[in-house]
PDB file of C-alpha atoms (C1' of nucleotides) in Angstrom:
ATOM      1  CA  UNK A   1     155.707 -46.593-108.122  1.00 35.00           C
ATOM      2  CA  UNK A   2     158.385 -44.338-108.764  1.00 33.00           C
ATOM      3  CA  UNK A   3     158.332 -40.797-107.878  1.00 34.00           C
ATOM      4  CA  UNK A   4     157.261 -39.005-110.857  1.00 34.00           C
ATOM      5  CA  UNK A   5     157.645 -34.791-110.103  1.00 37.00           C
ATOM      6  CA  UNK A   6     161.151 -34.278-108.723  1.00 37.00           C
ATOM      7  CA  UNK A   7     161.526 -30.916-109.343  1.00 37.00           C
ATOM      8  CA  UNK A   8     157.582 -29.872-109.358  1.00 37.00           C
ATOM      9  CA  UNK A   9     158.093 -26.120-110.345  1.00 40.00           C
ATOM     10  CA  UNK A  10     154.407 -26.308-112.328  1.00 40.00           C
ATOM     11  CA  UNK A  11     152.577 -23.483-111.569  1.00 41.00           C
ATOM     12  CA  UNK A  12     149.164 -25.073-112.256  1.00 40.00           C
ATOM     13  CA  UNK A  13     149.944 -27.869-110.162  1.00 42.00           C
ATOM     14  CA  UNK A  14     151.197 -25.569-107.101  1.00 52.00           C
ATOM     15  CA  UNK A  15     148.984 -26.744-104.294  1.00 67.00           C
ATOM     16  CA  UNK A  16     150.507 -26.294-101.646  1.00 78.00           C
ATOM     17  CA  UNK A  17     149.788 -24.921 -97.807  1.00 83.00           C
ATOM     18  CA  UNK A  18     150.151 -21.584 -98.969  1.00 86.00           C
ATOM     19  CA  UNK A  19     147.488 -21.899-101.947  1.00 87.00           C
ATOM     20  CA  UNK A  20     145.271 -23.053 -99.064  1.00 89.00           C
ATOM     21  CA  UNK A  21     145.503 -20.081 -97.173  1.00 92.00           C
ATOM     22  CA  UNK A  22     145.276 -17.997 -99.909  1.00 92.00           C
ATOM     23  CA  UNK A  23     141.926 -19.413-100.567  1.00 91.00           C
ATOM     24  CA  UNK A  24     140.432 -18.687 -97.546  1.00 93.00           C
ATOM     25  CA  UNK A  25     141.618 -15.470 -97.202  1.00 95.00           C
ATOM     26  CA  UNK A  26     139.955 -14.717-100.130  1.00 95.00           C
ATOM     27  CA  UNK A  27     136.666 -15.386 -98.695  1.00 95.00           C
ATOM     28  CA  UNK A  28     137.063 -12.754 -96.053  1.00 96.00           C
ATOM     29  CA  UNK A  29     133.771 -10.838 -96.535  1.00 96.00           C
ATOM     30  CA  UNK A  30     135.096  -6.884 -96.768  1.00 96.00           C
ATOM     31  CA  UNK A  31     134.709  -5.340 -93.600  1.00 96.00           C
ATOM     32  CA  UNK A  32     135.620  -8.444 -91.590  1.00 96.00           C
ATOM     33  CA  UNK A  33     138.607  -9.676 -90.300  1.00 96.00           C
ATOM     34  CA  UNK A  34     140.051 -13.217 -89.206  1.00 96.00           C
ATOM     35  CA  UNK A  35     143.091 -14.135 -87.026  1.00 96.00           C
ATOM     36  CA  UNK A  36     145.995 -16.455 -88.689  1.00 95.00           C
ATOM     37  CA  UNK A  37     144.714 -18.611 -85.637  1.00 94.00           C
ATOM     38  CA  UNK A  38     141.477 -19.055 -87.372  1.00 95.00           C
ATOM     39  CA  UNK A  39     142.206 -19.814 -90.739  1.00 94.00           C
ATOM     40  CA  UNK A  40     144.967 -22.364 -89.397  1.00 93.00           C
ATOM     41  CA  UNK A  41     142.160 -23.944 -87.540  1.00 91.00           C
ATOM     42  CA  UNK A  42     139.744 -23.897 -90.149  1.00 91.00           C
ATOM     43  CA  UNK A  43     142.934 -26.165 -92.240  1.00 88.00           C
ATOM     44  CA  UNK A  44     143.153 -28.675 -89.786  1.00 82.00           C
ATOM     45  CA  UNK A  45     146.699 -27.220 -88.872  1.00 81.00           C
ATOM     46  CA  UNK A  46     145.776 -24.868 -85.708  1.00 76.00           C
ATOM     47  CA  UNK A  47     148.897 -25.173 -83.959  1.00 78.00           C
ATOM     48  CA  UNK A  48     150.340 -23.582 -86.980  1.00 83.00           C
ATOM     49  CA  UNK A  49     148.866 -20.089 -86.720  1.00 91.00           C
ATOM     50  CA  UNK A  50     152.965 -19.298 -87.298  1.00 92.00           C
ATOM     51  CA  UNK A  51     152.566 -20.682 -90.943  1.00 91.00           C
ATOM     52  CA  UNK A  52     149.550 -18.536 -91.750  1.00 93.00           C
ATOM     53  CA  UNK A  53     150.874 -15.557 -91.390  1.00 92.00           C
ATOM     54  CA  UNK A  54     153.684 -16.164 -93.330  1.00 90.00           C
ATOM     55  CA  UNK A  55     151.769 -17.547 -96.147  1.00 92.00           C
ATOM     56  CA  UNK A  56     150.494 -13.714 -96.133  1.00 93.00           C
ATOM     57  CA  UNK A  57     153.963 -13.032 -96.872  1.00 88.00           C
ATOM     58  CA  UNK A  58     154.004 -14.561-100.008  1.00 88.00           C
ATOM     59  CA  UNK A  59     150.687 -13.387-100.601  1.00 90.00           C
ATOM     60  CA  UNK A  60     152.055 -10.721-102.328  1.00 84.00           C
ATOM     61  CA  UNK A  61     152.985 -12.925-105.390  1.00 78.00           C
ATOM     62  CA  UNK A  62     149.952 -14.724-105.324  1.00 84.00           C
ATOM     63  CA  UNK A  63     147.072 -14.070-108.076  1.00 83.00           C
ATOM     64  CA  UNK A  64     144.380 -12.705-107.801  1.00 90.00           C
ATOM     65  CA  UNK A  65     145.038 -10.778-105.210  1.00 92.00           C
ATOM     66  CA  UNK A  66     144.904 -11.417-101.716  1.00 94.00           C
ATOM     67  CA  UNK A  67     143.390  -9.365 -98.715  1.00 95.00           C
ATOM     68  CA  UNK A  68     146.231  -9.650 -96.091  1.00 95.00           C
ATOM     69  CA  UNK A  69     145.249  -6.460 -94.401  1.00 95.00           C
ATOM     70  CA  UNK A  70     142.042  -8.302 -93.334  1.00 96.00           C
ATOM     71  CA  UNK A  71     144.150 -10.921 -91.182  1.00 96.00           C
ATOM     72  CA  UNK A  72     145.136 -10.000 -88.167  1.00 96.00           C
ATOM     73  CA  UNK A  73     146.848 -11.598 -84.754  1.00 95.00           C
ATOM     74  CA  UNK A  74     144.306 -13.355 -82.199  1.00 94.00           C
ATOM     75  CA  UNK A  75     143.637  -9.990 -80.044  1.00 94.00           C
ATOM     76  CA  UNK A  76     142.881  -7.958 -83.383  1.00 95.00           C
ATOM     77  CA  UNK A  77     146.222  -6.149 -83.240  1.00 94.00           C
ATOM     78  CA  UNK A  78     147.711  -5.451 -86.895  1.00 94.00           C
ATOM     79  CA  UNK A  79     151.065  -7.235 -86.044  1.00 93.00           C
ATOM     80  CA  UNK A  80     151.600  -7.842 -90.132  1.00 92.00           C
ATOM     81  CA  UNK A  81     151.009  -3.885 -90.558  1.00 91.00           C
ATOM     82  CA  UNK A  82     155.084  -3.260 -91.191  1.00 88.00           C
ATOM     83  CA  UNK A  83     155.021  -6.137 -94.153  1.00 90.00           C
ATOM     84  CA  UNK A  84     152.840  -3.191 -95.933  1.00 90.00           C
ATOM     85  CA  UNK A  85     155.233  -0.996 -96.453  1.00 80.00           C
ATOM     86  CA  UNK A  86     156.753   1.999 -94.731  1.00 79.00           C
ATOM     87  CA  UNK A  87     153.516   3.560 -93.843  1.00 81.00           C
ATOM     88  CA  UNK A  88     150.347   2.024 -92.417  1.00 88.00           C
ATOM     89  CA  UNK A  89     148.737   1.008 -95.589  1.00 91.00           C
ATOM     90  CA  UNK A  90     147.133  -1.882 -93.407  1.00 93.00           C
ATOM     91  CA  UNK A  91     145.405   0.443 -91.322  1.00 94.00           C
ATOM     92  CA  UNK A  92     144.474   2.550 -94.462  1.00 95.00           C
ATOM     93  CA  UNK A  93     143.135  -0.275 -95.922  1.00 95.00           C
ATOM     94  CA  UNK A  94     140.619  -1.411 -93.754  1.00 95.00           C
ATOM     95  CA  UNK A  95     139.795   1.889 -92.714  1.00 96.00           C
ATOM     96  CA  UNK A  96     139.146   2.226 -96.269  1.00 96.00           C
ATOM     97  CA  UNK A  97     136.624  -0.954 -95.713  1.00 97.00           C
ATOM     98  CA  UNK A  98     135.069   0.937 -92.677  1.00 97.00           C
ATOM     99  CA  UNK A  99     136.859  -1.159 -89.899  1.00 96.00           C
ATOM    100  CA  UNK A 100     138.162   1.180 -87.434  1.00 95.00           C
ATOM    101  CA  UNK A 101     141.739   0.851 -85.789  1.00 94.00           C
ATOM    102  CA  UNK A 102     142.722   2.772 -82.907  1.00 91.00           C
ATOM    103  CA  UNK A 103     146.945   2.020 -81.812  1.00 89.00           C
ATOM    104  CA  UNK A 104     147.178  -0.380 -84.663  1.00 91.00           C
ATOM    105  CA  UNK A 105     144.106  -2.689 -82.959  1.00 93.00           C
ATOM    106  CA  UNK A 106     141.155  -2.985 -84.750  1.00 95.00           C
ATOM    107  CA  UNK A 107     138.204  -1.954 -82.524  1.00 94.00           C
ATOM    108  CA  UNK A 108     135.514  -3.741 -82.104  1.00 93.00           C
ATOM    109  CA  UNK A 109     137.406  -6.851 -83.231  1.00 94.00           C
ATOM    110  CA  UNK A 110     134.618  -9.668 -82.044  1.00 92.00           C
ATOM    111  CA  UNK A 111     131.917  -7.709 -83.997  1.00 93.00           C
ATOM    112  CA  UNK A 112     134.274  -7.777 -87.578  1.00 95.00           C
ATOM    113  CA  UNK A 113     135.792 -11.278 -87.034  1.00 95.00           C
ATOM    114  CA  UNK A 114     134.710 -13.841 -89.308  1.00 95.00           C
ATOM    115  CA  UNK A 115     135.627 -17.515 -88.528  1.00 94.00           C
ATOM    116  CA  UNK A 116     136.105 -19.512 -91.399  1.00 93.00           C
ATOM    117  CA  UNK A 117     135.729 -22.615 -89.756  1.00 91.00           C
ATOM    118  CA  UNK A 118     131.701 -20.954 -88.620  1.00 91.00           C
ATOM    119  CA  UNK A 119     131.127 -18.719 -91.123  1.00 87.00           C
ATOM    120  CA  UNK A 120     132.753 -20.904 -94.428  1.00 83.00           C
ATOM    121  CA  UNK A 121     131.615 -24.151 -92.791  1.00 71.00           C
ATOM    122  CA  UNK A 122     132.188 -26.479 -95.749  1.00 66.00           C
TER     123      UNK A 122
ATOM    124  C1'  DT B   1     171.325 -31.907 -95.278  1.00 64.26           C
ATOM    125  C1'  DA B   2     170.588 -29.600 -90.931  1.00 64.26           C
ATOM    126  C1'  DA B   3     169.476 -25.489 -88.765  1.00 64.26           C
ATOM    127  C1'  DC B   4     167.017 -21.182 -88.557  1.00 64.26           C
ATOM    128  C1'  DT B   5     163.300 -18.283 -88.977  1.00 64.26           C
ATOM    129  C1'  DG B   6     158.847 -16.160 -88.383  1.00 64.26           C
ATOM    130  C1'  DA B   7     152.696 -11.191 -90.128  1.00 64.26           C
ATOM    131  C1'  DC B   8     151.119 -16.793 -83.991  1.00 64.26           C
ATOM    132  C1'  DT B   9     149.004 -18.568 -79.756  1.00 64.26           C
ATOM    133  C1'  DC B  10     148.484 -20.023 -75.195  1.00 64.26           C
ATOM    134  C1'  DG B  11     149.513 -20.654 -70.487  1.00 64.26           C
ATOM    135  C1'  DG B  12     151.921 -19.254 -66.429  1.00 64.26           C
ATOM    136  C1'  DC B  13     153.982 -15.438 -63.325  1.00 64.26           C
TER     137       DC B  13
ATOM    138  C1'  DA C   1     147.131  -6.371 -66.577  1.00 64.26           C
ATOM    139  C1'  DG C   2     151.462  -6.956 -68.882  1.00 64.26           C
ATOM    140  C1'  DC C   3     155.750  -9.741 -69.795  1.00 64.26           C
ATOM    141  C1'  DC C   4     158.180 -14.313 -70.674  1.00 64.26           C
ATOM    142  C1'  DG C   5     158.888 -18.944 -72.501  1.00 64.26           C
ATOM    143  C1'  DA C   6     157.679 -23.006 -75.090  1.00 64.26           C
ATOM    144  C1'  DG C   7     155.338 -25.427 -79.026  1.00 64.26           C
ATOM    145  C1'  DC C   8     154.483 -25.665 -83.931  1.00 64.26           C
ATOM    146  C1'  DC C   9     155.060 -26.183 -89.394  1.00 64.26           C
ATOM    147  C1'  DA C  10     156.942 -25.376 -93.730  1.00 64.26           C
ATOM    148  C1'  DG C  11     159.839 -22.726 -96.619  1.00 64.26           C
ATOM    149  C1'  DT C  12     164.542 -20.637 -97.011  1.00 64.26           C
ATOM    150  C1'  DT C  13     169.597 -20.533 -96.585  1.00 64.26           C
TER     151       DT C  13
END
DNA sequence: TAACTGACTCGGC
DNA sequence: AGCCGAGCCAGTT
């Protein structure tokens, strides 16, 4: 069998780790948050928490939109908050979604974080 | 093509 | 309780 797609620029047929993530952070219930730890575990790839996060990067592209501003680092801290642009619109964001941050951390962080791999359980 | 990077996480000091 | 180093994967240069 030869290998058909060389150069597989198809956007319908773009399935890659990124569309993955993308997916599930989708699912983020507002008001909740989830770690890049958690969604990488809920892929199978948990060692990869790394790639997660900068799947969020290119979230920006991705359509419909994505809720980046509702992932956030293992101990709840908004680490990705400077990838929203000069001011906090992270913390805006979910503050808008009535999560409370206090220095950038989201409070109450157990009580708001939803684990795919629980909560999406499919 | 090989090397580097990065919105992470965990364990040890 | 806070800081440091190592492991990890995939996309980018």
């Amino acid at each position: 069998m030869a290998k058909a797609q060389h150069h597989l620029k198809d956007p319908t047929n773009k399935h890659s780790f990124f569309e993955d993530v993308w997916d599930v952070a989708r699912q983020i219930p507002k008001g909740r948050v989830t770690s890049y730890g958690a969604i990488a575990n809920y892929l199978g790839t948990k060692m990869s928490a790394r790639m997660v996060g900068w799947a969020m990067g290119a979230a920006g592209n991705a359509k419909p939109k994505v809720p980046a501003h509702r992932v956030v680092n293992s101990v709840g801290l908004l680490s990705g908050k400077m990838h929203f642009g000069p001011h906090d619109e992270m913390q805006k964001r979910l503050e808008k979604e009535k999560i409370k941050i206090e220095k950038d951390k989201v409070v109450d962080f157990e009580k708001v974080f939803w684990d795919p791999a629980k909560e999406l359980m499919l």
